[in-house]
Coordinates of C-alpha atoms and ligand atoms in Angstrom, one line a residue:
Chain A
M976 CA 0.0 0.0 0.0
G977 CA 2.3 2.7 1.2
I978 CA -0.1 5.4 0.5
I979 CA -1.5 5.6 4.0
P980 CA 1.1 7.0 6.3
I981 CA 2.1 4.8 9.2
P982 CA 1.3 7.3 12.0
L983 CA -2.3 7.5 10.7
I984 CA -2.6 3.7 10.9
I985 CA -1.3 3.6 14.4
W986 CA -3.7 6.4 15.3
L987 CA -6.6 4.5 13.8
I988 CA -5.7 1.3 15.6
E989 CA -5.4 3.2 18.9
D990 CA -8.8 4.7 18.4
L991 CA -10.3 1.3 17.7
L992 CA -8.5 0.0 20.8
Y993 CA -10.2 2.6 22.9
L994 CA -13.6 2.0 21.3
I995 CA -13.5 -1.8 21.6
I996 CA -11.2 -2.8 24.5
F997 CA -10.6 -0.1 27.1
P998 CA -12.9 1.4 28.2
G999 CA -14.5 -0.4 25.3
L1000 CA -18.0 -1.3 24.5
V1001 CA -17.1 -4.9 23.8
T1002 CA -15.4 -5.2 27.2
I1003 CA -18.5 -3.8 29.0
L1004 CA -20.8 -6.2 27.2
V1005 CA -18.6 -9.2 27.9
I1006 CA -18.1 -8.2 31.6
V1007 CA -21.8 -7.6 32.1
I1008 CA -22.9 -10.8 30.5
V1009 CA -20.3 -12.9 32.4
I1010 CA -21.0 -11.2 35.8
I1011 CA -24.8 -11.7 35.5
W1012 CA -24.2 -15.4 34.7
L1013 CA -21.7 -15.7 37.6
E1014 CA -24.1 -14.0 40.0
R1015 CA -27.0 -16.4 39.1
K1016 CA -24.7 -19.4 39.2
I1017 CA -23.1 -18.6 42.6
A1018 CA -26.5 -17.8 44.1
A1019 CA -27.9 -21.0 42.7
K1020 CA -25.1 -23.1 44.1
V1021 CA -25.4 -21.8 47.6
Q1022 CA -29.2 -22.0 47.5
M1023 CA -29.1 -25.7 46.4
R1024 CA -30.3 -25.0 42.8
F1025 CA -28.8 -25.4 39.4
G1026 CA -29.1 -21.8 38.0
P1027 CA -28.9 -21.2 34.3
L1028 CA -28.0 -24.4 32.6
W1029 CA -30.2 -25.4 29.6
V1030 CA -28.9 -22.7 27.2
S1031 CA -25.4 -24.2 26.4
K1032 CA -25.4 -27.1 28.9
K1033 CA -21.8 -28.0 28.2
I1034 CA -20.4 -24.8 29.6
G1035 CA -22.8 -24.5 32.5
G1036 CA -25.3 -22.2 30.8
A1037 CA -22.8 -19.4 30.2
L1038 CA -24.7 -18.2 27.2
Q1039 CA -27.9 -17.6 29.2
S1040 CA -27.4 -13.9 29.6
L1041 CA -26.8 -13.6 25.8
A1042 CA -30.0 -15.5 25.2
D1043 CA -31.8 -13.2 27.6
L1044 CA -30.4 -10.2 25.7
L1045 CA -31.7 -11.6 22.4
R1046 CA -35.1 -12.3 24.0
Y1047 CA -35.4 -8.8 25.4
S1048 CA -34.5 -7.4 21.9
F1049 CA -37.4 -9.2 20.2
Q1050 CA -40.0 -8.9 23.0
E1051 CA -43.2 -6.9 22.7
V1052 CA -42.7 -3.4 24.0
I1053 CA -45.5 -2.4 26.3
I1054 CA -45.8 1.2 27.3
P1055 CA -48.5 1.9 29.9
E1056 CA -51.2 4.3 28.8
K1057 CA -50.8 6.7 31.7
A1058 CA -47.0 6.8 31.7
D1059 CA -45.1 9.9 31.0
K1060 CA -44.1 8.5 27.6
L1061 CA -41.0 10.6 26.8
A1062 CA -39.4 10.1 30.3
F1063 CA -40.5 6.5 30.3
I1064 CA -38.6 5.7 27.1
L1065 CA -35.6 8.0 27.7
A1066 CA -34.8 7.4 31.3
P1067 CA -33.4 3.8 31.2
G1068 CA -31.3 4.7 28.1
L1069 CA -29.9 7.8 29.7
M1070 CA -29.1 6.0 32.9
F1071 CA -27.2 3.3 30.9
A1072 CA -25.5 6.0 28.9
F1073 CA -24.3 8.0 31.9
A1074 CA -23.0 4.8 33.6
T1075 CA -21.1 4.0 30.4
I1076 CA -19.8 7.5 29.9
A1077 CA -18.4 7.5 33.4
L1078 CA -16.1 4.6 32.3
I1079 CA -14.3 6.9 29.9
F1080 CA -12.8 8.9 32.8
I1081 CA -11.5 5.8 34.5
P1082 CA -8.0 5.1 33.1
V1083 CA -6.8 1.5 33.2
G1084 CA -3.2 2.2 32.3
P1085 CA -0.6 4.9 32.4
Y1086 CA -0.9 5.5 28.7
Y1087 CA -4.6 6.4 28.6
S1088 CA -5.9 9.6 27.0
V1089 CA -9.3 9.2 25.4
L1090 CA -10.4 12.8 25.5
F1091 CA -7.5 14.7 26.8
P1092 CA -4.8 14.2 29.5
S1093 CA -6.9 15.2 32.5
Y1094 CA -5.8 16.1 36.0
Y1095 CA -9.3 15.7 37.3
T1096 CA -10.4 12.2 36.2
I1097 CA -11.5 11.2 39.7
L1098 CA -13.8 14.2 39.9
F1099 CA -15.2 13.7 36.4
S1100 CA -16.0 10.0 37.0
L1101 CA -17.6 10.7 40.3
A1102 CA -19.8 13.4 38.9
L1103 CA -21.0 11.2 36.2
I1104 CA -21.6 8.2 38.5
I1105 CA -23.6 10.4 40.9
I1106 CA -25.9 11.5 38.0
T1107 CA -27.2 8.0 37.3
P1108 CA -29.6 7.6 40.3
I1109 CA -31.4 10.7 39.2
F1110 CA -32.6 8.8 36.1
A1111 CA -33.6 5.9 38.4
I1112 CA -35.9 8.3 40.2
T1113 CA -37.2 9.6 36.8
V1114 CA -38.0 6.0 35.9
G1115 CA -40.1 5.6 39.0
W1116 CA -41.9 8.8 38.4
A1117 CA -42.6 8.3 34.7
S1118 CA -44.0 4.7 35.1
D1119 CA -47.1 6.0 37.0
N1120 CA -47.2 2.8 39.0
K1121 CA -47.3 2.7 42.8
F1122 CA -44.6 0.0 43.0
S1123 CA -42.2 1.9 40.8
F1124 CA -42.9 5.1 42.7
I1125 CA -42.2 3.5 46.1
G1126 CA -39.0 2.0 44.5
A1127 CA -38.0 5.5 43.4
L1128 CA -38.7 7.0 46.8
R1129 CA -36.6 4.3 48.4
E1130 CA -33.8 5.0 45.9
G1131 CA -34.0 8.6 46.9
F1132 CA -33.7 7.9 50.6
L1133 CA -30.8 5.6 50.2
L1134 CA -29.1 7.8 47.7
I1135 CA -29.0 10.7 50.1
S1136 CA -27.9 8.5 53.1
Y1137 CA -25.0 6.8 51.2
E1138 CA -23.7 9.5 48.9
V1139 CA -22.0 11.4 51.7
P1140 CA -19.9 8.4 53.0
F1141 CA -19.1 7.6 49.4
L1142 CA -17.7 11.0 48.7
L1143 CA -15.9 11.2 52.0
S1144 CA -14.2 7.8 51.4
V1145 CA -12.9 9.1 48.0
V1146 CA -11.9 12.4 49.6
S1147 CA -9.8 10.6 52.1
M1148 CA -7.9 8.9 49.3
I1149 CA -7.5 12.2 47.5
I1150 CA -6.0 13.6 50.7
I1151 CA -3.6 10.7 50.9
F1152 CA -2.5 10.7 47.3
R1153 CA -2.7 14.5 47.0
T1154 CA -4.1 14.3 43.4
Y1155 CA -7.4 14.3 41.5
D1156 CA -6.0 11.9 38.9
Y1157 CA -6.3 8.1 38.9
I1158 CA -3.0 7.7 37.1
S1159 CA -0.9 9.6 39.6
A1160 CA -2.9 8.0 42.5
V1161 CA -1.9 4.6 41.2
Q1162 CA 1.7 5.7 40.7
S1163 CA 2.0 7.0 44.2
Q1164 CA 0.6 3.6 45.4
L1165 CA 3.2 1.8 43.2
S1166 CA 6.0 3.7 44.9
F1167 CA 4.6 3.2 48.5
L1168 CA 1.8 1.0 49.6
P1169 CA -1.6 0.1 48.1
G1170 CA -4.5 2.2 49.3
I1171 CA -6.3 -0.6 51.2
I1172 CA -3.3 -0.8 53.6
L1173 CA -3.0 3.0 53.8
N1174 CA -6.6 3.5 54.7
P1175 CA -8.6 0.3 55.3
L1176 CA -11.6 2.3 56.7
A1177 CA -12.1 4.2 53.4
A1178 CA -11.9 0.8 51.6
L1179 CA -14.5 -0.7 53.8
T1180 CA -16.8 2.4 53.4
M1181 CA -16.3 2.3 49.6
L1182 CA -17.2 -1.4 49.5
I1183 CA -20.4 -0.9 51.5
V1184 CA -21.4 2.0 49.3
M1185 CA -20.7 0.0 46.2
I1186 CA -23.0 -2.7 47.4
R1187 CA -25.7 -0.1 48.1
T1188 CA -25.4 1.9 44.9
T1189 CA -25.5 -1.0 42.6
G1190 CA -28.4 -2.6 44.5
R1191 CA -26.7 -5.8 45.4
F1192 CA -27.9 -7.7 48.5
P1193 CA -28.4 -6.8 51.4
F1194 CA -29.3 -3.4 49.9
D1195 CA -31.7 -4.7 47.3
I1196 CA -34.3 -2.4 48.7
T1197 CA -35.3 -0.5 45.6
E1198 CA -36.0 -3.6 43.6
A1199 CA -37.3 -5.8 46.5
D1200 CA -39.1 -8.3 44.3
S1201 CA -41.1 -9.8 47.2
E1202 CA -42.6 -6.5 48.2
L1203 CA -42.5 -4.2 45.1
V1204 CA -43.0 -6.7 42.2
L1205 CA -39.8 -5.3 40.6
G1206 CA -39.5 -1.8 42.1
L1207 CA -38.5 0.7 39.5
Y1208 CA -38.8 -1.6 36.5
T1209 CA -42.3 -3.0 37.2
E1210 CA -43.8 -1.5 34.1
Y1211 CA -40.9 -2.1 31.8
S1212 CA -40.6 -4.8 29.2
A1213 CA -38.4 -5.8 26.3
L1214 CA -35.2 -4.0 25.6
F1215 CA -36.0 -1.1 28.0
F1216 CA -36.2 -3.7 30.8
G1217 CA -32.9 -5.3 29.7
V1218 CA -31.1 -2.0 29.6
G1219 CA -32.5 -1.1 33.1
M1220 CA -31.4 -4.4 34.5
A1221 CA -27.9 -4.2 32.9
T1222 CA -27.2 -0.6 34.3
P1223 CA -26.5 -1.7 37.9
Y1224 CA -23.9 -4.1 36.5
V1225 CA -22.2 -1.4 34.5
E1226 CA -22.2 0.7 37.6
L1227 CA -20.7 -2.2 39.5
Y1228 CA -18.0 -2.5 36.9
N1229 CA -17.3 1.3 37.3
F1230 CA -17.1 1.1 41.0
S1231 CA -14.9 -2.0 41.0
L1232 CA -12.5 -0.3 38.6
I1233 CA -12.4 2.7 40.8
F1234 CA -11.9 0.5 43.8
S1235 CA -9.0 -1.4 42.2
L1236 CA -7.4 1.8 41.1
L1237 CA -7.7 3.6 44.4
F1238 CA -7.3 0.8 46.9
L1239 CA -5.7 -2.3 45.2
G1240 CA -2.7 -0.5 43.6
G1241 CA -4.1 -0.4 40.1
W1242 CA -1.8 -2.2 37.7
W1243 CA 0.4 -3.1 40.7
P1244 CA 2.6 -6.1 39.8
F1245 CA 3.2 -4.5 36.4
T1246 CA 5.3 -1.5 37.0
L1247 CA 7.0 -1.0 33.7
N1248 CA 6.4 2.6 32.7
V1249 CA 6.7 2.4 28.9
M1250 CA 4.4 4.8 27.0
N1251 CA 3.0 2.6 24.2
P1252 CA -0.4 1.1 23.7
I1253 CA 0.7 -2.5 24.5
Y1254 CA 2.8 -1.9 27.7
G1255 CA 1.0 1.2 28.7
L1256 CA -2.6 0.2 28.2
I1257 CA -3.4 -3.4 27.3
L1258 CA -1.3 -5.2 29.9
P1259 CA -2.0 -2.9 32.8
G1260 CA -5.6 -2.8 31.7
I1261 CA -5.9 -6.5 31.8
I1262 CA -4.5 -6.5 35.4
V1263 CA -6.9 -3.8 36.5
V1264 CA -9.9 -5.5 34.9
I1265 CA -9.0 -8.8 36.5
K1266 CA -8.8 -7.1 39.9
A1267 CA -12.1 -5.4 39.3
F1268 CA -13.6 -8.7 38.3
I1269 CA -12.5 -10.3 41.5
V1270 CA -14.1 -7.5 43.5
M1271 CA -17.3 -7.8 41.5
A1272 CA -17.4 -11.6 42.0
I1273 CA -17.0 -11.1 45.8
L1274 CA -19.8 -8.5 45.8
V1275 CA -22.2 -10.7 43.7
F1276 CA -21.5 -13.6 46.1
L1277 CA -23.3 -11.5 48.8
R1278 CA -26.6 -12.2 47.0
A1279 CA -26.4 -15.8 48.0
V1280 CA -25.9 -15.1 51.7
Y1281 CA -27.8 -12.0 52.8
P1282 CA -31.5 -11.3 53.2
R1283 CA -32.7 -7.8 52.5
Y1284 CA -32.4 -4.9 54.9
R1285 CA -35.5 -2.9 55.6
L1286 CA -35.5 0.7 54.4
D1287 CA -35.2 2.2 57.8
Q1288 CA -32.4 -0.2 58.9
A1289 CA -30.4 0.7 55.8
V1290 CA -31.0 4.4 56.1
R1291 CA -30.1 4.3 59.8
S1292 CA -26.9 2.3 59.3
G1293 CA -26.0 4.7 56.5
W1294 CA -26.3 7.8 58.7
S1295 CA -24.6 6.1 61.7
Y1296 CA -22.1 3.3 61.1
V1297 CA -21.1 4.1 57.5
L1298 CA -21.0 7.9 58.0
L1299 CA -18.9 7.3 61.1
L1300 CA -16.6 5.0 59.2
S1301 CA -16.1 7.6 56.5
V1302 CA -15.4 10.5 58.8
L1303 CA -12.9 8.3 60.7
S1304 CA -11.3 7.5 57.4
V1305 CA -10.9 11.2 56.6
I1306 CA -9.3 11.7 60.0
L1307 CA -7.0 8.8 59.4
S1308 CA -5.9 10.2 56.1
V1309 CA -5.2 13.6 57.5
G1310 CA -3.3 12.0 60.4
E1311 CA -1.2 10.0 57.9
V1312 CA -0.4 13.0 55.8
V1313 CA 0.5 15.1 58.8
F1314 CA 2.6 12.5 60.7
L1315 CA 4.0 10.1 58.1
R1316 CA 5.1 12.4 55.3
Chain B
M1001 CA -38.4 8.4 72.6
S1002 CA -38.8 5.0 71.0
E1003 CA -36.2 2.4 71.8
V1004 CA -33.8 1.7 68.9
R1005 CA -32.8 -1.9 68.8
K1006 CA -29.1 -2.4 68.1
P1007 CA -27.5 -5.4 66.5
R1008 CA -25.8 -7.5 69.2
D1009 CA -22.5 -8.0 67.4
P1010 CA -21.9 -6.3 64.1
V1011 CA -19.0 -8.6 63.0
T1012 CA -19.4 -12.2 64.0
G1013 CA -22.8 -12.8 62.4
H1014 CA -21.6 -11.5 59.0
V1015 CA -18.4 -13.6 59.2
K1016 CA -20.4 -16.7 60.1
A1017 CA -22.9 -16.2 57.3
L1018 CA -20.2 -15.6 54.7
A1019 CA -18.3 -18.6 55.8
K1020 CA -21.4 -20.8 55.5
G1021 CA -22.2 -19.4 52.1
F1022 CA -18.7 -20.1 50.9
K1023 CA -18.9 -23.7 52.2
Y1024 CA -22.0 -24.2 50.1
L1025 CA -20.3 -22.6 47.1
V1026 CA -17.4 -25.0 47.2
E1027 CA -19.5 -28.1 48.0
P1028 CA -22.9 -27.5 46.5
N1029 CA -25.8 -29.7 47.6
R1030 CA -28.3 -29.3 44.8
M1031 CA -31.8 -30.5 45.6
T1032 CA -33.9 -29.1 42.7
L1033 CA -35.3 -31.2 39.9
D1034 CA -33.4 -31.1 36.6
Y1035 CA -36.6 -29.7 35.2
P1036 CA -37.1 -30.1 31.5
A1037 CA -35.3 -33.5 31.6
E1038 CA -37.2 -34.7 34.6
T1039 CA -40.7 -33.8 35.6
M1040 CA -42.7 -34.6 38.7
K1041 CA -45.4 -37.2 38.6
L1042 CA -48.3 -35.0 39.7
P1043 CA -51.0 -36.0 42.2
P1044 CA -54.4 -37.0 40.5
N1045 CA -56.2 -33.8 41.7
Y1046 CA -53.5 -31.4 40.4
R1047 CA -55.1 -28.3 38.9
G1048 CA -53.8 -27.4 35.5
F1049 CA -55.1 -25.6 32.4
F1050 CA -58.6 -26.7 31.4
T1051 CA -61.0 -26.3 28.5
V1052 CA -64.7 -26.7 28.1
D1053 CA -66.9 -29.2 26.4
D1054 CA -68.8 -27.2 23.9
K1055 CA -71.7 -29.7 23.7
K1056 CA -72.1 -30.3 27.4
C1057 CA -72.1 -26.7 28.5
I1058 CA -75.6 -25.2 29.0
G1059 CA -74.5 -21.6 29.2
C1060 CA -75.8 -21.0 32.7
S1061 CA -73.0 -18.5 33.6
M1062 CA -72.5 -20.1 37.1
C1063 CA -68.7 -20.3 36.4
E1064 CA -68.6 -16.7 35.5
M1065 CA -70.3 -15.7 38.7
V1066 CA -68.2 -17.9 41.0
C1067 CA -64.8 -17.0 39.6
P1068 CA -62.9 -15.0 42.3
P1069 CA -60.6 -12.9 40.0
E1070 CA -63.4 -12.5 37.3
A1071 CA -61.2 -14.4 34.8
I1072 CA -64.2 -15.9 32.9
T1073 CA -66.1 -14.0 30.2
M1074 CA -69.3 -15.3 28.6
V1075 CA -69.3 -15.0 24.8
P1076 CA -72.6 -15.1 22.9
R1077 CA -73.0 -18.2 20.7
I1078 CA -75.8 -19.8 18.6
I1079 CA -76.5 -23.5 18.9
G1080 CA -75.9 -25.1 15.5
E1081 CA -76.0 -28.6 14.0
G1082 CA -75.3 -31.5 16.3
G1083 CA -75.3 -29.4 19.4
K1084 CA -72.1 -27.5 18.5
T1085 CA -72.2 -23.8 18.7
I1086 CA -71.3 -21.2 16.1
P1087 CA -70.4 -17.5 16.8
A1088 CA -73.3 -15.1 17.2
P1089 CA -73.5 -12.3 14.6
E1090 CA -71.2 -9.3 15.1
G1091 CA -72.3 -6.7 17.7
E1092 CA -74.7 -9.1 19.5
K1093 CA -73.9 -8.7 23.1
E1094 CA -76.9 -10.4 24.7
A1095 CA -78.0 -13.9 24.1
K1096 CA -81.7 -13.6 23.2
G1097 CA -84.2 -15.8 21.4
P1098 CA -84.2 -19.5 20.6
K1099 CA -80.8 -21.2 19.9
R1100 CA -79.1 -18.3 21.5
T1101 CA -76.6 -19.3 24.3
K1102 CA -73.4 -18.3 26.0
R1103 CA -70.1 -20.1 26.5
P1104 CA -67.2 -19.3 28.9
V1105 CA -63.7 -18.2 27.9
V1106 CA -60.9 -18.0 30.5
N1107 CA -58.4 -15.2 30.6
W1108 CA -55.2 -17.1 31.6
G1109 CA -53.6 -13.9 32.8
K1110 CA -56.2 -13.6 35.5
C1111 CA -57.0 -17.2 36.4
I1112 CA -55.6 -18.4 39.7
F1113 CA -56.4 -22.1 39.0
C1114 CA -58.7 -22.4 42.0
Y1115 CA -61.1 -24.7 40.0
F1116 CA -64.2 -23.1 41.6
C1117 CA -65.6 -23.0 38.1
V1118 CA -64.9 -26.7 37.5
D1119 CA -66.6 -27.6 40.8
V1120 CA -69.6 -25.3 40.4
C1121 CA -70.6 -26.4 36.9
P1122 CA -73.9 -28.2 37.1
V1123 CA -73.2 -30.4 34.1
D1124 CA -69.4 -31.0 34.6
A1125 CA -68.7 -29.3 31.3
F1126 CA -65.1 -28.4 32.0
I1127 CA -62.3 -30.8 30.9
P1128 CA -59.5 -30.5 33.4
T1129 CA -55.9 -31.4 32.6
Q1130 CA -52.7 -31.5 34.6
V1131 CA -50.7 -29.3 32.1
H1132 CA -49.3 -26.4 34.1
D1133 CA -46.1 -25.4 32.4
L1134 CA -47.2 -23.5 29.3
A1135 CA -45.5 -20.3 28.2
F1136 CA -47.1 -17.4 26.4
E1137 CA -45.2 -15.2 24.0
K1138 CA -47.5 -12.3 23.8
D1139 CA -49.9 -10.4 26.0
S1140 CA -52.8 -11.2 23.7
E1141 CA -52.2 -15.0 24.0
Y1142 CA -53.4 -14.9 27.6
R1143 CA -56.8 -14.0 26.3
P1144 CA -57.8 -16.7 23.8
S1145 CA -60.9 -16.4 21.6
Y1146 CA -63.5 -19.1 22.3
E1147 CA -62.3 -21.2 19.4
E1148 CA -58.7 -21.1 20.7
Y1149 CA -59.9 -21.8 24.2
L1150 CA -61.6 -25.0 23.0
K1151 CA -58.3 -26.6 21.9
P1152 CA -56.9 -28.9 24.6
P1153 CA -53.6 -27.7 26.1
E1154 CA -50.6 -29.7 25.0
E1155 CA -48.0 -30.9 27.5
P1156 CA -44.7 -29.3 26.6
Y1157 CA -42.2 -31.9 27.8
K1158 CA -43.9 -35.3 27.0
N1159 CA -40.7 -37.3 26.8
A1160 CA -39.3 -36.2 30.2
K1161 CA -38.4 -38.7 32.8
K1162 CA -41.2 -38.8 35.4
V1163 CA -40.0 -38.8 39.0
V1164 CA -41.5 -38.7 42.5
S1165 CA -39.8 -36.9 45.4
K1166 CA -38.7 -38.6 48.6
A1167 CA -37.1 -37.5 51.9
D1168 CA -33.3 -38.1 51.7
L1169 CA -31.7 -38.2 55.1
K1170 CA -28.4 -36.9 53.9
R1171 CA -29.3 -34.4 51.3
G1172 CA -32.8 -33.3 52.3
V1173 CA -34.7 -34.0 49.2
G1174 CA -34.2 -36.8 46.6
Y1175 CA -36.0 -38.2 43.6
D1176 CA -37.0 -41.7 42.6
P1177 CA -38.2 -42.7 39.2
A1178 CA -42.0 -42.8 39.1
P1179 CA -43.6 -46.2 39.5
Ligands
SF4_2120 S1 -60.0 -21.8 38.0 FE1 -60.8 -20.3 39.4 S2 -59.8 -18.4 38.7 FE2 -59.6 -19.9 37.0 S3 -61.4 -19.5 35.7 FE3 -62.0 -21.1 37.2 S4 -63.0 -20.0 38.9 FE4 -61.8 -18.5 37.7
SF4_2121 S1 -69.3 -24.3 31.9 FE1 -70.7 -25.1 33.3 S2 -71.0 -23.4 34.8 FE2 -70.1 -22.5 33.0 S3 -71.7 -21.8 31.7 FE3 -71.3 -23.8 31.0 S4 -72.6 -25.2 32.2 FE4 -72.6 -23.2 33.3

């Protein structure tokens, strides 16, 4: 060929890399499908059931989530007569979109610059993650269904009680690393200790908030299928329902990436600092995603063990234990910065 | 001030529960039926989908009246040759005049399978079956027309192994092949 200049080819390949692999739509799809299957399988094993099996019996029903996706795509779309139609249709999509866009600001390797080299990636990703529950409340409002509405109210209560500890736990890590950027946060962990050792209280708070925000057990309160039919998504069907169901898993992936970057040392065993797409993005990225996946697997395992908290119990522990933990974690961080460095 | 109950110990309970869950994850003890490959042999009075005998029914509407969730609708029909009914002309809501009658249609989305209708029918016109595991693709399929309702429901997994459950001292529940 020789007509296309080589830099352009590299540039194109890099773009494709970003689009497909990190943060990558394909990676998200695969992760979400695998984690849903894993969650159902783990819960089934512990609860003496088989779980998904009959779609692709040889590999333990691993294609079940894909089959579900196909089914949702071709199902009949039912929009309730009294629903606020525009909001009803848009809200799940927007929720999914914002959860996905937040991924862009979570770098998985030192050589990562999708939009621009940013010194504020932590702030951007947090801002986008915090927007998503607003659409959850919109969903509840637009459905014009009492169960959805109660689900939305519960979401609002929990949102307010757990957002403060969440932000405080991230703030305490920002204080320790003295940066708003994931890449330099990871680099300061590589040269010292991983964040979970520096501030275990913040890590614990973050874990609890992750469970709550993504609606895993025991904080499955907004969906509560034994009380609220399906909470927010009672009126949804077909692809809208599928998107709504997948969003918490994308959020879970978001949070787990943030957790592994801030607390588990990011791409820790891999400390080679070479700025090219293979050594600066793919290899560290794989390590970060594996760490995030392990965190996700532990969190979905909770479904098999826990019953559901009542709303008042969850709100109370949010404003007491979890808030206390997060305030202590900030004090711990300040103490470390003052006395250790 | 109302008393706020505090958890006795915030750590031990969680650790115990997680450890137990992990134990079951490593050594699962699965008790459920391997469903489409094996199905339970059902007891003789098991209440499944049912249809109606067009010739036997006398159109008395007792079933409609007794149905708790109001799942039964009476449709106007005309008695034709050999006792079979044909649809009444369009727009005719009431069954009036000679040869005019009514027949029940069940909305499967509403029916709770209480079988009150089957029991109340003065001429035993309903034909009960044990088929209970049908799936409907569309919302409209829950509400069959009278002609669709007359077709007897088909059992989806005819070749499945029939089993009966038994108490298994080690595992809790076990299954034996049906006699
Ligand atoms: S079984 Fe019960 S609910 Fe169903 S149609 Fe008969 S009376 Fe109604
Ligand atoms: S099915 Fe039985 S109860 Fe119902 S209308 Fe016919 S005869 Fe009467």
